[in-house]
Short mmCIF file of C-alpha atoms and ligand atoms in Angstrom, two decimals:
data_model
loop_
_atom_site.label_atom_id
_atom_site.label_comp_id
_atom_site.label_asym_id
_atom_site.label_seq_id
_atom_site.Cartn_x
_atom_site.Cartn_y
_atom_site.Cartn_z
CA MET A 1326 -12.26 186.64 171.95
CA ASN A 1327 -15.95 187.55 172.16
CA THR A 1328 -16.96 191.18 172.48
CA THR A 1329 -18.75 192.02 175.72
CA ILE A 1330 -19.67 195.64 176.20
CA LEU A 1331 -20.38 197.54 179.41
CA ILE A 1332 -22.21 200.86 179.10
CA ILE A 1333 -21.92 203.10 182.15
CA GLY A 1334 -24.61 205.78 182.20
CA ALA A 1335 -26.99 203.82 179.97
CA HIS A 1336 -30.01 205.93 180.96
CA GLY A 1337 -28.67 209.23 179.66
CA GLN A 1338 -29.40 210.93 176.35
CA VAL A 1339 -26.64 209.09 174.50
CA GLY A 1340 -26.68 205.93 176.64
CA ARG A 1341 -30.24 204.91 175.84
CA VAL A 1342 -29.80 205.07 172.09
CA LEU A 1343 -26.27 203.68 172.08
CA THR A 1344 -27.37 200.69 174.18
CA GLU A 1345 -30.00 199.77 171.60
CA SER A 1346 -27.60 200.22 168.67
CA LEU A 1347 -24.95 198.07 170.31
CA GLN A 1348 -27.55 195.43 171.22
CA ASP A 1349 -28.64 195.33 167.56
CA LYS A 1350 -25.06 195.05 166.42
CA TYR A 1351 -23.54 192.63 168.94
CA GLY A 1352 -26.64 190.86 170.31
CA ARG A 1353 -28.47 191.47 173.59
CA GLU A 1354 -26.43 188.92 175.47
CA SER A 1355 -23.23 190.87 174.69
CA VAL A 1356 -24.28 194.26 176.07
CA ILE A 1357 -24.49 195.10 179.77
CA ALA A 1358 -26.33 198.35 180.40
CA SER A 1359 -25.71 200.03 183.73
CA ASP A 1360 -26.74 203.16 185.54
CA ILE A 1361 -27.00 204.41 189.08
CA ARG A 1362 -30.64 203.28 189.31
CA LYS A 1363 -32.52 200.36 187.85
CA ASP A 1364 -34.87 200.87 184.93
CA GLU A 1365 -37.77 198.42 185.12
CA ASN A 1366 -38.43 198.83 181.39
CA ALA A 1367 -34.87 198.12 180.28
CA ASN A 1368 -34.54 195.40 177.67
CA GLY A 1369 -31.55 193.14 178.01
CA ILE A 1370 -28.93 192.76 180.73
CA PHE A 1371 -28.86 195.52 183.32
CA GLU A 1372 -26.66 196.08 186.37
CA VAL A 1373 -26.86 198.89 188.90
CA ILE A 1374 -23.48 200.64 189.01
CA ASP A 1375 -22.59 203.80 190.90
CA ALA A 1376 -19.48 204.67 188.89
CA THR A 1377 -17.89 206.45 191.86
CA ASP A 1378 -17.58 202.93 193.35
CA PHE A 1379 -14.39 201.39 191.94
CA ASP A 1380 -15.05 197.92 193.39
CA ARG A 1381 -18.52 197.73 191.88
CA ILE A 1382 -17.25 198.52 188.36
CA LYS A 1383 -14.49 195.95 188.77
CA GLU A 1384 -16.94 193.32 190.02
CA VAL A 1385 -19.20 193.72 186.95
CA VAL A 1386 -16.24 193.79 184.54
CA ILE A 1387 -14.92 190.52 186.01
CA GLN A 1388 -18.34 188.87 186.27
CA TYR A 1389 -19.16 189.39 182.58
CA LYS A 1390 -15.58 189.31 181.22
CA VAL A 1391 -16.12 192.78 179.75
CA THR A 1392 -13.93 193.63 176.74
CA GLN A 1393 -15.18 197.17 175.98
CA ILE A 1394 -16.46 199.99 178.18
CA TYR A 1395 -18.41 203.07 177.09
CA HIS A 1396 -18.27 205.54 179.97
CA LEU A 1397 -21.15 207.97 179.49
CA ALA A 1398 -21.91 209.08 183.07
CA ALA A 1399 -21.25 212.80 183.70
CA ILE A 1400 -22.83 215.99 184.97
CA LEU A 1401 -23.26 218.40 182.03
CA SER A 1402 -22.34 222.05 181.60
CA ALA A 1403 -25.32 223.99 183.01
CA LYS A 1404 -26.15 221.58 185.85
CA GLY A 1405 -22.46 221.39 186.72
CA GLU A 1406 -22.29 225.08 187.57
CA GLU A 1407 -24.76 224.57 190.45
CA ASN A 1408 -22.17 222.62 192.38
CA PRO A 1409 -18.73 222.85 190.76
CA LEU A 1410 -16.77 220.77 193.28
CA LYS A 1411 -19.29 217.96 193.27
CA THR A 1412 -19.31 218.01 189.45
CA TRP A 1413 -15.54 217.84 189.39
CA ASP A 1414 -15.53 214.99 191.85
CA ILE A 1415 -18.11 212.91 190.00
CA ASN A 1416 -16.85 213.53 186.47
CA ILE A 1417 -13.21 212.85 187.28
CA LYS A 1418 -13.60 210.11 189.87
CA THR A 1419 -15.88 207.98 187.68
CA TRP A 1420 -13.51 208.35 184.73
CA LEU A 1421 -10.39 207.45 186.71
CA ASN A 1422 -12.23 204.43 188.11
CA VAL A 1423 -13.08 203.27 184.59
CA LEU A 1424 -9.51 203.79 183.35
CA GLU A 1425 -7.97 202.00 186.29
CA VAL A 1426 -10.40 199.04 186.20
CA SER A 1427 -9.77 198.80 182.45
CA ARG A 1428 -6.02 198.70 183.01
CA ILE A 1429 -6.18 196.11 185.78
CA CYS A 1430 -8.74 193.89 184.03
CA HIS A 1431 -7.19 194.22 180.55
CA VAL A 1432 -10.29 195.73 178.94
CA GLU A 1433 -9.55 195.96 175.22
CA LYS A 1434 -11.19 199.26 174.30
CA VAL A 1435 -12.67 202.18 176.17
CA PHE A 1436 -14.82 205.04 174.89
CA TYR A 1437 -14.76 208.50 176.48
CA PRO A 1438 -17.22 211.21 175.47
CA SER A 1439 -15.70 214.66 175.41
CA SER A 1440 -17.45 217.85 174.33
CA ILE A 1441 -17.28 221.22 172.58
CA ALA A 1442 -17.24 222.51 176.18
CA VAL A 1443 -13.46 221.91 176.26
CA PHE A 1444 -13.00 225.12 174.25
CA GLY A 1445 -12.89 228.55 175.86
CA ASN A 1446 -12.03 232.12 175.03
CA SER A 1447 -8.61 231.42 173.50
CA ALA A 1448 -9.92 229.12 170.76
CA PRO A 1449 -11.07 230.57 167.42
CA ARG A 1450 -14.88 230.65 167.46
CA ASN A 1451 -15.33 229.65 163.84
CA ASN A 1452 -14.06 226.37 162.44
CA THR A 1453 -12.36 225.62 165.76
CA PRO A 1454 -9.43 223.28 165.07
CA ASN A 1455 -8.81 220.01 166.89
CA ASN A 1456 -5.65 221.31 168.52
CA ALA A 1457 -6.91 224.75 169.62
CA TYR A 1458 -5.77 226.03 173.01
CA LEU A 1459 -8.16 224.70 175.68
CA ASP A 1460 -9.19 227.10 178.47
CA PRO A 1461 -12.79 226.17 179.29
CA THR A 1462 -14.93 228.35 181.52
CA THR A 1463 -17.24 225.69 183.00
CA VAL A 1464 -16.34 222.98 185.48
CA TYR A 1465 -17.80 220.47 183.04
CA GLY A 1466 -15.41 221.74 180.35
CA ILE A 1467 -12.45 221.61 182.73
CA SER A 1468 -13.31 218.04 183.68
CA LYS A 1469 -13.54 217.04 180.01
CA VAL A 1470 -10.12 218.57 179.20
CA ASP A 1471 -8.64 216.66 182.12
CA GLY A 1472 -10.50 213.52 181.09
CA GLU A 1473 -9.02 213.75 177.59
CA ASN A 1474 -5.53 214.11 179.02
CA TRP A 1475 -6.06 211.13 181.32
CA ALA A 1476 -7.22 209.11 178.30
CA GLN A 1477 -4.02 209.96 176.46
CA TYR A 1478 -1.94 209.27 179.59
CA TYR A 1479 -3.37 205.75 179.97
CA HIS A 1480 -2.81 205.14 176.29
CA ILE A 1481 0.83 206.25 176.34
CA LYS A 1482 1.79 204.80 179.70
CA TYR A 1483 -0.19 201.54 179.73
CA GLY A 1484 -1.14 201.00 176.08
CA LEU A 1485 -4.86 201.18 176.94
CA ASP A 1486 -6.90 201.64 173.76
CA VAL A 1487 -9.00 204.65 174.75
CA ARG A 1488 -10.90 206.50 172.03
CA SER A 1489 -12.80 209.74 172.33
CA ILE A 1490 -14.86 212.27 170.43
CA ARG A 1491 -15.94 215.79 171.34
CA TYR A 1492 -19.70 215.79 170.88
CA PRO A 1493 -21.47 218.93 169.74
CA GLY A 1494 -24.97 219.50 171.21
CA ILE A 1495 -26.93 216.31 170.52
CA ILE A 1496 -30.47 216.44 169.13
CA GLY A 1497 -32.60 213.34 169.38
CA TYR A 1498 -36.19 212.21 169.89
CA GLN A 1499 -35.57 208.95 171.77
CA SER A 1500 -34.28 210.43 175.02
CA LEU A 1501 -34.03 213.77 176.78
CA PRO A 1502 -30.81 215.59 177.58
CA GLY A 1503 -30.37 216.77 181.15
CA GLY A 1504 -28.55 219.85 182.37
CA GLY A 1505 -26.79 220.94 179.19
CA THR A 1506 -26.50 224.32 177.45
CA THR A 1507 -27.58 222.86 174.12
CA ASP A 1508 -30.75 221.24 175.54
CA TYR A 1509 -32.96 223.99 174.06
CA ALA A 1510 -32.49 222.43 170.62
CA VAL A 1511 -34.34 219.31 171.81
CA ASP A 1512 -36.96 221.04 173.99
CA ILE A 1513 -37.99 223.36 171.14
CA TYR A 1514 -39.23 220.40 169.06
CA HIS A 1515 -41.26 218.98 171.94
CA LYS A 1516 -43.00 222.34 172.39
CA ALA A 1517 -43.66 222.66 168.65
CA VAL A 1518 -45.29 219.24 168.44
CA LEU A 1519 -47.37 219.94 171.58
CA ASN A 1520 -48.47 223.31 170.10
CA GLU A 1521 -46.98 225.16 173.06
CA LYS A 1522 -45.03 228.38 173.12
CA PHE A 1523 -41.28 227.94 173.64
CA ILE A 1524 -39.22 230.17 175.93
CA CYS A 1525 -35.62 229.92 174.80
CA PHE A 1526 -32.85 230.40 177.38
CA LEU A 1527 -30.40 231.54 174.67
CA ASN A 1528 -30.52 234.67 172.47
CA GLU A 1529 -31.94 234.17 169.00
CA GLY A 1530 -28.58 234.60 167.26
CA THR A 1531 -26.49 232.22 169.40
CA VAL A 1532 -24.91 229.82 166.93
CA LEU A 1533 -23.63 226.53 168.36
CA PRO A 1534 -22.36 223.27 166.84
CA MET A 1535 -25.02 220.54 166.94
CA ILE A 1536 -25.39 216.99 165.71
CA PHE A 1537 -28.32 214.64 165.16
CA ILE A 1538 -28.37 211.62 167.46
CA ASP A 1539 -28.09 209.09 164.62
CA ASP A 1540 -24.92 210.80 163.40
CA ALA A 1541 -23.55 210.98 166.97
CA ILE A 1542 -24.18 207.26 167.59
CA ARG A 1543 -22.72 206.31 164.23
CA ALA A 1544 -19.59 208.39 164.98
CA THR A 1545 -19.25 206.64 168.34
CA ILE A 1546 -19.48 203.15 166.86
CA GLU A 1547 -17.29 204.05 163.87
CA ILE A 1548 -14.43 205.37 165.98
CA MET A 1549 -14.63 202.30 168.23
CA GLU A 1550 -14.53 199.96 165.24
CA ALA A 1551 -11.72 201.72 163.36
CA PRO A 1552 -8.38 199.87 163.24
CA ALA A 1553 -6.21 201.09 166.16
CA GLU A 1554 -3.53 202.51 163.85
CA LYS A 1555 -6.09 204.92 162.37
CA ILE A 1556 -6.66 206.57 165.75
CA LYS A 1557 -3.92 209.18 165.74
CA VAL A 1558 -5.44 211.60 168.24
CA ARG A 1559 -5.52 210.05 171.70
CA THR A 1560 -6.95 213.03 173.55
CA SER A 1561 -10.19 213.51 171.60
CA TYR A 1562 -11.47 214.14 168.07
CA ASN A 1563 -13.57 217.12 167.00
CA ILE A 1564 -16.65 216.02 165.10
CA ALA A 1565 -19.06 218.42 163.42
CA GLY A 1566 -22.65 217.97 162.39
CA ILE A 1567 -24.24 221.31 161.61
CA SER A 1568 -24.20 224.75 163.26
CA PHE A 1569 -27.31 226.88 163.79
CA SER A 1570 -28.96 229.44 166.08
CA PRO A 1571 -32.31 229.22 167.92
CA LYS A 1572 -33.76 231.60 165.31
CA GLU A 1573 -32.79 229.26 162.49
CA VAL A 1574 -34.44 226.23 164.17
CA ALA A 1575 -37.52 228.31 164.91
CA SER A 1576 -37.77 229.28 161.26
CA GLU A 1577 -37.49 225.62 160.15
CA ILE A 1578 -40.26 224.79 162.62
CA HIS A 1579 -42.39 227.68 161.30
CA LYS A 1580 -42.33 226.13 157.85
CA ARG A 1581 -44.09 223.11 159.33
CA TYR A 1582 -46.03 224.81 162.19
CA PRO A 1583 -46.85 228.37 161.02
CA ASP A 1584 -48.42 229.25 164.41
CA PHE A 1585 -45.35 228.24 166.43
CA LYS A 1586 -44.40 230.92 168.98
CA ILE A 1587 -41.03 231.54 170.59
CA ASP A 1588 -39.72 234.07 173.10
CA TYR A 1589 -36.11 234.63 174.13
CA LYS A 1590 -35.20 234.97 177.80
CA PRO A 1591 -31.46 234.36 178.02
CA ASP A 1592 -30.16 233.24 181.42
CA PHE A 1593 -26.73 232.14 182.75
CA ARG A 1594 -26.50 229.58 179.97
CA GLN A 1595 -26.05 232.43 177.47
CA ASN A 1596 -22.62 233.11 178.98
CA ILE A 1597 -21.67 229.45 178.72
CA ALA A 1598 -22.73 229.33 175.06
CA GLU A 1599 -20.77 232.48 174.25
CA GLY A 1600 -17.59 230.79 175.44
CA TRP A 1601 -18.07 227.89 173.00
CA PRO A 1602 -17.29 227.53 169.28
CA ARG A 1603 -19.81 228.51 166.63
CA SER A 1604 -18.53 225.85 164.27
CA ILE A 1605 -16.07 222.97 164.41
CA ASP A 1606 -13.26 221.86 162.12
CA ASP A 1607 -13.42 218.07 162.10
CA SER A 1608 -10.87 217.40 159.35
CA GLU A 1609 -8.75 215.08 161.56
CA ALA A 1610 -11.72 212.76 162.23
CA ARG A 1611 -12.61 212.82 158.52
CA MET A 1612 -9.05 212.05 157.51
CA ASP A 1613 -8.11 209.48 160.17
CA TRP A 1614 -11.23 207.30 160.46
CA GLY A 1615 -13.52 208.55 157.72
CA TRP A 1616 -16.05 210.59 159.71
CA LYS A 1617 -18.85 212.29 157.73
CA PRO A 1618 -22.16 213.66 159.06
CA VAL A 1619 -25.40 213.03 157.19
CA TYR A 1620 -28.16 215.16 158.77
CA ASP A 1621 -28.68 218.86 157.99
CA LEU A 1622 -31.17 221.11 159.81
CA GLY A 1623 -34.04 220.30 157.43
CA ALA A 1624 -33.58 216.55 157.85
CA ILE A 1625 -33.23 216.91 161.64
CA THR A 1626 -36.43 218.96 161.80
CA ASP A 1627 -38.40 216.53 159.64
CA THR A 1628 -37.24 213.54 161.68
CA MET A 1629 -37.75 215.17 165.08
CA ILE A 1630 -41.29 216.29 164.26
CA ARG A 1631 -42.30 212.99 162.69
CA GLU A 1632 -40.94 210.88 165.56
CA LEU A 1633 -42.12 213.11 168.42
CA LYS A 1634 -45.61 213.36 166.89
CA SER A 1635 -45.90 209.61 166.82
CA GLN A 1636 -44.55 209.29 170.38
CA TYR A 1637 -47.05 211.84 171.73
CA GLU A 1638 -49.94 210.30 169.75
CA MET A 1639 -49.13 206.94 171.28
CA THR A 1640 -49.37 208.36 174.81
CA ILE A 1641 -52.75 210.09 174.26
N1 LIG B 1978 -24.45 219.25 175.26
C1 LIG B 1978 -23.50 219.49 176.31
C2 LIG B 1978 -23.92 220.57 177.20
O1 LIG B 1978 -24.67 221.42 176.76
C3 LIG B 1978 -22.17 219.83 175.72
O2 LIG B 1978 -21.39 218.70 175.69
O3 LIG B 1978 -23.51 220.61 178.31
#
């Protein structure tokens, strides 16, 4: 059977890059990008889908004979705290819609993005293991823990092939994150390249797990392509890239922009970050389906600066 992929939330930070990678891999005609609003510049097939609308997802899945769904739509950690009940509603409702449509329409594989936000105060902060106790402090984190359990439930009860990874903070140049606690690690590079001062909403020493977008996309495609018997964890897999603090990024940037200026004005996001791991133990992902990150902080910094410079030069 041919592979036909539906991406829900194709305009987000991960969705934009993943759509292009999947188009390159499977061909444009095999990838249906969707989001709540149309993007006039989108290349390839695009459908407007509000993922809270069960019937609309089902209609598109049937129309295109979709065999795989990547469900990327969600409200992230910081934004989610502005309206916890709405965040809960959107994050859970869209996911249950995707699971149920997948069950009814016999979708072969489904991808669910989880997050380091599933961990809370009971998990060890350093080298947090895959099976640590999960007591998240944000509504986003609570919704991801529930989402993971629903993934496992559909797998056990209905045999649905759902696969999931817990993303660290994602750093990329192609698209902007929106409403996350790790967003500073993208914004800081934009400010450096624009020669502007950066005001960081986290304290200088706040270490968080991060990953470069290319590694994150590769992990996503690798877990989806692994033979089913290799996927032993049906809630979600920890994956690690690299851990660092705002001060460490700033010092990498200083090596390339000696005049770069940064100030620290921690806000409510500091509390969120302090509830999260400092580093992640991803040995299960490494063992089960061969995960291995490539980018360290130096390589991330070189790539971010090179790519953002060329993007900004093109718009001048
Ligand atoms: N990057 C996300 C956030 O900060 C974590 O998954 O909310």
